[in-house]
């Protein structure tokens, strides 16, 4: 299936963008949606939040179109379903106008990060934290 790298190029050419993205864009869109992949920012849901409709090939070979309004149970089960419900053939995604982000990053001690986590997490529309295991350091964007 199409990857977020490929999707982002198509969206950009059409003046559009995906509301939030994970740190890596090489995975497939369908795979990211079915594994609970998240983006950045406290006001954004996981990537599956932005699925409006999907077409699924069930284990019996049936093509099923579903959304929040149609075949709701199958729709909800497929989002974060780890591929167990069937193969996602098509997705209709919520996108928005193209936008640009300015990335500012700074190293922080983990203790300082935790002490200010609420303030830091709400300091920008898209924020993220990388902690380096077995160290006392993190990077905050």
PDB file of C-alpha atoms in Angstrom:
ATOM      1  CA  UNK A   1       0.000   0.000   0.000  1.00  0.00           C
ATOM      2  CA  UNK A   2       0.894   3.646  -0.216  1.00  0.00           C
ATOM      3  CA  UNK A   3       3.295   5.002   2.397  1.00  0.00           C
ATOM      4  CA  UNK A   4       2.960   8.317   4.195  1.00  0.00           C
ATOM      5  CA  UNK A   5       6.047   9.485   2.283  1.00  0.00           C
ATOM      6  CA  UNK A   6       4.207   8.901  -1.006  1.00  0.00           C
ATOM      7  CA  UNK A   7       0.896  10.260   0.298  1.00  0.00           C
ATOM      8  CA  UNK A   8       2.544  13.443   1.565  1.00  0.00           C
ATOM      9  CA  UNK A   9       3.985  14.150  -1.891  1.00  0.00           C
ATOM     10  CA  UNK A  10       0.564  13.746  -3.503  1.00  0.00           C
ATOM     11  CA  UNK A  11      -1.121  15.890  -0.863  1.00  0.00           C
ATOM     12  CA  UNK A  12       1.509  18.624  -1.189  1.00  0.00           C
ATOM     13  CA  UNK A  13       1.054  18.803  -4.968  1.00  0.00           C
ATOM     14  CA  UNK A  14      -2.643  19.425  -4.299  1.00  0.00           C
ATOM     15  CA  UNK A  15      -2.148  22.042  -1.587  1.00  0.00           C
ATOM     16  CA  UNK A  16      -3.140  19.626   1.178  1.00  0.00           C
ATOM     17  CA  UNK A  17      -1.583  18.018   4.235  1.00  0.00           C
ATOM     18  CA  UNK A  18      -2.321  15.372   6.843  1.00  0.00           C
ATOM     19  CA  UNK A  19      -3.212  16.897  10.235  1.00  0.00           C
ATOM     20  CA  UNK A  20      -0.518  15.005  12.164  1.00  0.00           C
ATOM     21  CA  UNK A  21       2.187  12.498  11.330  1.00  0.00           C
ATOM     22  CA  UNK A  22       4.372  10.026  13.160  1.00  0.00           C
ATOM     23  CA  UNK A  23       8.117  10.537  13.443  1.00  0.00           C
ATOM     24  CA  UNK A  24       8.677   8.226  10.492  1.00  0.00           C
ATOM     25  CA  UNK A  25       6.759   8.242   7.230  1.00  0.00           C
ATOM     26  CA  UNK A  26       8.005   5.066   5.555  1.00  0.00           C
ATOM     27  CA  UNK A  27       5.276   2.720   6.894  1.00  0.00           C
ATOM     28  CA  UNK A  28       2.145   2.192   4.853  1.00  0.00           C
ATOM     29  CA  UNK A  29      -0.879   4.336   5.625  1.00  0.00           C
ATOM     30  CA  UNK A  30      -3.098   1.281   6.185  1.00  0.00           C
ATOM     31  CA  UNK A  31      -0.494  -0.327   8.438  1.00  0.00           C
ATOM     32  CA  UNK A  32      -0.071   2.841  10.497  1.00  0.00           C
ATOM     33  CA  UNK A  33      -3.806   3.139  10.956  1.00  0.00           C
ATOM     34  CA  UNK A  34      -4.191  -0.480  12.038  1.00  0.00           C
ATOM     35  CA  UNK A  35      -1.390  -0.332  14.618  1.00  0.00           C
ATOM     36  CA  UNK A  36      -2.450   2.732  16.622  1.00  0.00           C
ATOM     37  CA  UNK A  37       0.381   4.901  15.315  1.00  0.00           C
ATOM     38  CA  UNK A  38       0.234   8.408  16.717  1.00  0.00           C
ATOM     39  CA  UNK A  39       1.495  11.787  15.653  1.00  0.00           C
ATOM     40  CA  UNK A  40       2.549  14.794  17.688  1.00  0.00           C
ATOM     41  CA  UNK A  41       0.583  17.262  19.756  1.00  0.00           C
ATOM     42  CA  UNK A  42      -1.806  16.831  22.670  1.00  0.00           C
ATOM     43  CA  UNK A  43      -4.824  17.975  20.643  1.00  0.00           C
ATOM     44  CA  UNK A  44      -4.452  15.357  17.906  1.00  0.00           C
ATOM     45  CA  UNK A  45      -5.738  11.806  17.926  1.00  0.00           C
ATOM     46  CA  UNK A  46      -3.947   8.742  16.639  1.00  0.00           C
ATOM     47  CA  UNK A  47      -3.695   8.485  12.842  1.00  0.00           C
ATOM     48  CA  UNK A  48      -6.802   6.261  12.730  1.00  0.00           C
ATOM     49  CA  UNK A  49      -8.787   9.248  14.032  1.00  0.00           C
ATOM     50  CA  UNK A  50      -8.569  10.772  10.548  1.00  0.00           C
ATOM     51  CA  UNK A  51     -10.115   7.839   8.665  1.00  0.00           C
ATOM     52  CA  UNK A  52     -13.542   8.818   7.325  1.00  0.00           C
ATOM     53  CA  UNK A  53     -14.285   5.625   5.435  1.00  0.00           C
ATOM     54  CA  UNK A  54     -12.536   2.440   4.403  1.00  0.00           C
ATOM     55  CA  UNK A  55     -13.044  -0.498   2.094  1.00  0.00           C
ATOM     56  CA  UNK A  56     -12.043  -3.834   3.520  1.00  0.00           C
ATOM     57  CA  UNK A  57     -11.563  -7.280   2.000  1.00  0.00           C
ATOM     58  CA  UNK A  58     -12.818  -9.731   4.620  1.00  0.00           C
ATOM     59  CA  UNK A  59     -11.518 -13.237   5.244  1.00  0.00           C
ATOM     60  CA  UNK A  60     -14.470 -14.595   3.267  1.00  0.00           C
ATOM     61  CA  UNK A  61     -13.520 -12.499   0.219  1.00  0.00           C
ATOM     62  CA  UNK A  62     -16.324  -9.979   0.748  1.00  0.00           C
ATOM     63  CA  UNK A  63     -15.633  -6.309   0.008  1.00  0.00           C
ATOM     64  CA  UNK A  64     -17.076  -4.189   2.834  1.00  0.00           C
ATOM     65  CA  UNK A  65     -17.309  -0.407   2.868  1.00  0.00           C
ATOM     66  CA  UNK A  66     -17.580   1.030   6.340  1.00  0.00           C
ATOM     67  CA  UNK A  67     -17.442   4.309   8.264  1.00  0.00           C
ATOM     68  CA  UNK A  68     -18.772   5.839  11.481  1.00  0.00           C
ATOM     69  CA  UNK A  69     -22.216   5.791   9.842  1.00  0.00           C
ATOM     70  CA  UNK A  70     -22.096   2.512   7.886  1.00  0.00           C
ATOM     71  CA  UNK A  71     -21.019  -0.866   9.294  1.00  0.00           C
ATOM     72  CA  UNK A  72     -19.808   0.934  12.421  1.00  0.00           C
ATOM     73  CA  UNK A  73     -18.753  -2.199  14.287  1.00  0.00           C
ATOM     74  CA  UNK A  74     -16.512  -3.358  11.448  1.00  0.00           C
ATOM     75  CA  UNK A  75     -15.155   0.174  10.983  1.00  0.00           C
ATOM     76  CA  UNK A  76     -14.191   0.523  14.650  1.00  0.00           C
ATOM     77  CA  UNK A  77     -12.748  -2.999  14.793  1.00  0.00           C
ATOM     78  CA  UNK A  78     -10.588  -2.369  11.726  1.00  0.00           C
ATOM     79  CA  UNK A  79      -9.067   0.826  13.133  1.00  0.00           C
ATOM     80  CA  UNK A  80      -6.190  -0.437  15.290  1.00  0.00           C
ATOM     81  CA  UNK A  81      -7.252  -3.969  14.362  1.00  0.00           C
ATOM     82  CA  UNK A  82      -3.689  -5.131  13.572  1.00  0.00           C
ATOM     83  CA  UNK A  83      -4.932  -6.489  10.241  1.00  0.00           C
ATOM     84  CA  UNK A  84      -7.075  -9.143  11.925  1.00  0.00           C
ATOM     85  CA  UNK A  85     -10.380  -7.981  10.430  1.00  0.00           C
ATOM     86  CA  UNK A  86      -9.239  -8.025   6.817  1.00  0.00           C
ATOM     87  CA  UNK A  87      -7.142  -6.268   4.199  1.00  0.00           C
ATOM     88  CA  UNK A  88      -7.700  -2.537   3.807  1.00  0.00           C
ATOM     89  CA  UNK A  89      -8.175  -1.824   0.102  1.00  0.00           C
ATOM     90  CA  UNK A  90      -9.099   1.873   0.143  1.00  0.00           C
ATOM     91  CA  UNK A  91      -9.162   4.699   2.658  1.00  0.00           C
ATOM     92  CA  UNK A  92     -10.914   8.042   2.665  1.00  0.00           C
ATOM     93  CA  UNK A  93      -8.907  10.341   4.922  1.00  0.00           C
ATOM     94  CA  UNK A  94      -9.588  13.692   6.527  1.00  0.00           C
ATOM     95  CA  UNK A  95      -6.933  16.135   5.300  1.00  0.00           C
ATOM     96  CA  UNK A  96      -6.493  19.885   5.559  1.00  0.00           C
ATOM     97  CA  UNK A  97      -4.826  22.745   3.744  1.00  0.00           C
ATOM     98  CA  UNK A  98      -1.065  22.456   3.392  1.00  0.00           C
ATOM     99  CA  UNK A  99       0.879  23.968   6.267  1.00  0.00           C
ATOM    100  CA  UNK A 100       4.495  24.343   7.296  1.00  0.00           C
ATOM    101  CA  UNK A 101       6.096  23.658  10.644  1.00  0.00           C
ATOM    102  CA  UNK A 102       9.129  25.271  12.174  1.00  0.00           C
ATOM    103  CA  UNK A 103      11.112  22.729  14.150  1.00  0.00           C
ATOM    104  CA  UNK A 104      12.907  23.939  17.243  1.00  0.00           C
ATOM    105  CA  UNK A 105      14.565  21.276  19.352  1.00  0.00           C
ATOM    106  CA  UNK A 106      16.530  21.404  22.544  1.00  0.00           C
ATOM    107  CA  UNK A 107      18.162  18.826  24.772  1.00  0.00           C
ATOM    108  CA  UNK A 108      16.646  18.553  28.227  1.00  0.00           C
ATOM    109  CA  UNK A 109      17.379  16.557  31.314  1.00  0.00           C
ATOM    110  CA  UNK A 110      14.585  14.033  31.832  1.00  0.00           C
ATOM    111  CA  UNK A 111      13.954  15.319  35.373  1.00  0.00           C
ATOM    112  CA  UNK A 112      13.449  18.875  34.038  1.00  0.00           C
ATOM    113  CA  UNK A 113      11.198  17.536  31.301  1.00  0.00           C
ATOM    114  CA  UNK A 114       8.944  15.688  33.749  1.00  0.00           C
ATOM    115  CA  UNK A 115       8.851  18.676  36.080  1.00  0.00           C
ATOM    116  CA  UNK A 116       7.465  20.842  33.241  1.00  0.00           C
ATOM    117  CA  UNK A 117       5.670  18.244  31.097  1.00  0.00           C
ATOM    118  CA  UNK A 118       2.213  19.882  31.072  1.00  0.00           C
ATOM    119  CA  UNK A 119       3.581  23.299  30.136  1.00  0.00           C
ATOM    120  CA  UNK A 120       5.925  21.837  27.527  1.00  0.00           C
ATOM    121  CA  UNK A 121       3.304  19.588  25.923  1.00  0.00           C
ATOM    122  CA  UNK A 122       0.949  22.536  25.450  1.00  0.00           C
ATOM    123  CA  UNK A 123       3.655  25.004  24.344  1.00  0.00           C
ATOM    124  CA  UNK A 124       3.078  24.312  20.643  1.00  0.00           C
ATOM    125  CA  UNK A 125       0.554  22.765  18.301  1.00  0.00           C
ATOM    126  CA  UNK A 126       2.879  19.854  17.498  1.00  0.00           C
ATOM    127  CA  UNK A 127       5.281  18.819  20.252  1.00  0.00           C
ATOM    128  CA  UNK A 128       7.255  15.667  20.742  1.00  0.00           C
ATOM    129  CA  UNK A 129       9.777  14.191  23.109  1.00  0.00           C
ATOM    130  CA  UNK A 130      12.502  11.666  22.513  1.00  0.00           C
ATOM    131  CA  UNK A 131      14.042  10.085  25.580  1.00  0.00           C
ATOM    132  CA  UNK A 132      17.372   8.338  25.290  1.00  0.00           C
ATOM    133  CA  UNK A 133      17.102   5.151  27.384  1.00  0.00           C
ATOM    134  CA  UNK A 134      19.781   4.541  29.982  1.00  0.00           C
ATOM    135  CA  UNK A 135      20.635   8.251  30.051  1.00  0.00           C
ATOM    136  CA  UNK A 136      19.220  11.258  31.844  1.00  0.00           C
ATOM    137  CA  UNK A 137      18.713  13.118  28.560  1.00  0.00           C
ATOM    138  CA  UNK A 138      15.844  13.758  26.189  1.00  0.00           C
ATOM    139  CA  UNK A 139      15.168  16.027  23.236  1.00  0.00           C
ATOM    140  CA  UNK A 140      12.083  18.209  23.172  1.00  0.00           C
ATOM    141  CA  UNK A 141      10.638  19.649  19.946  1.00  0.00           C
TER     142      UNK A 141
END
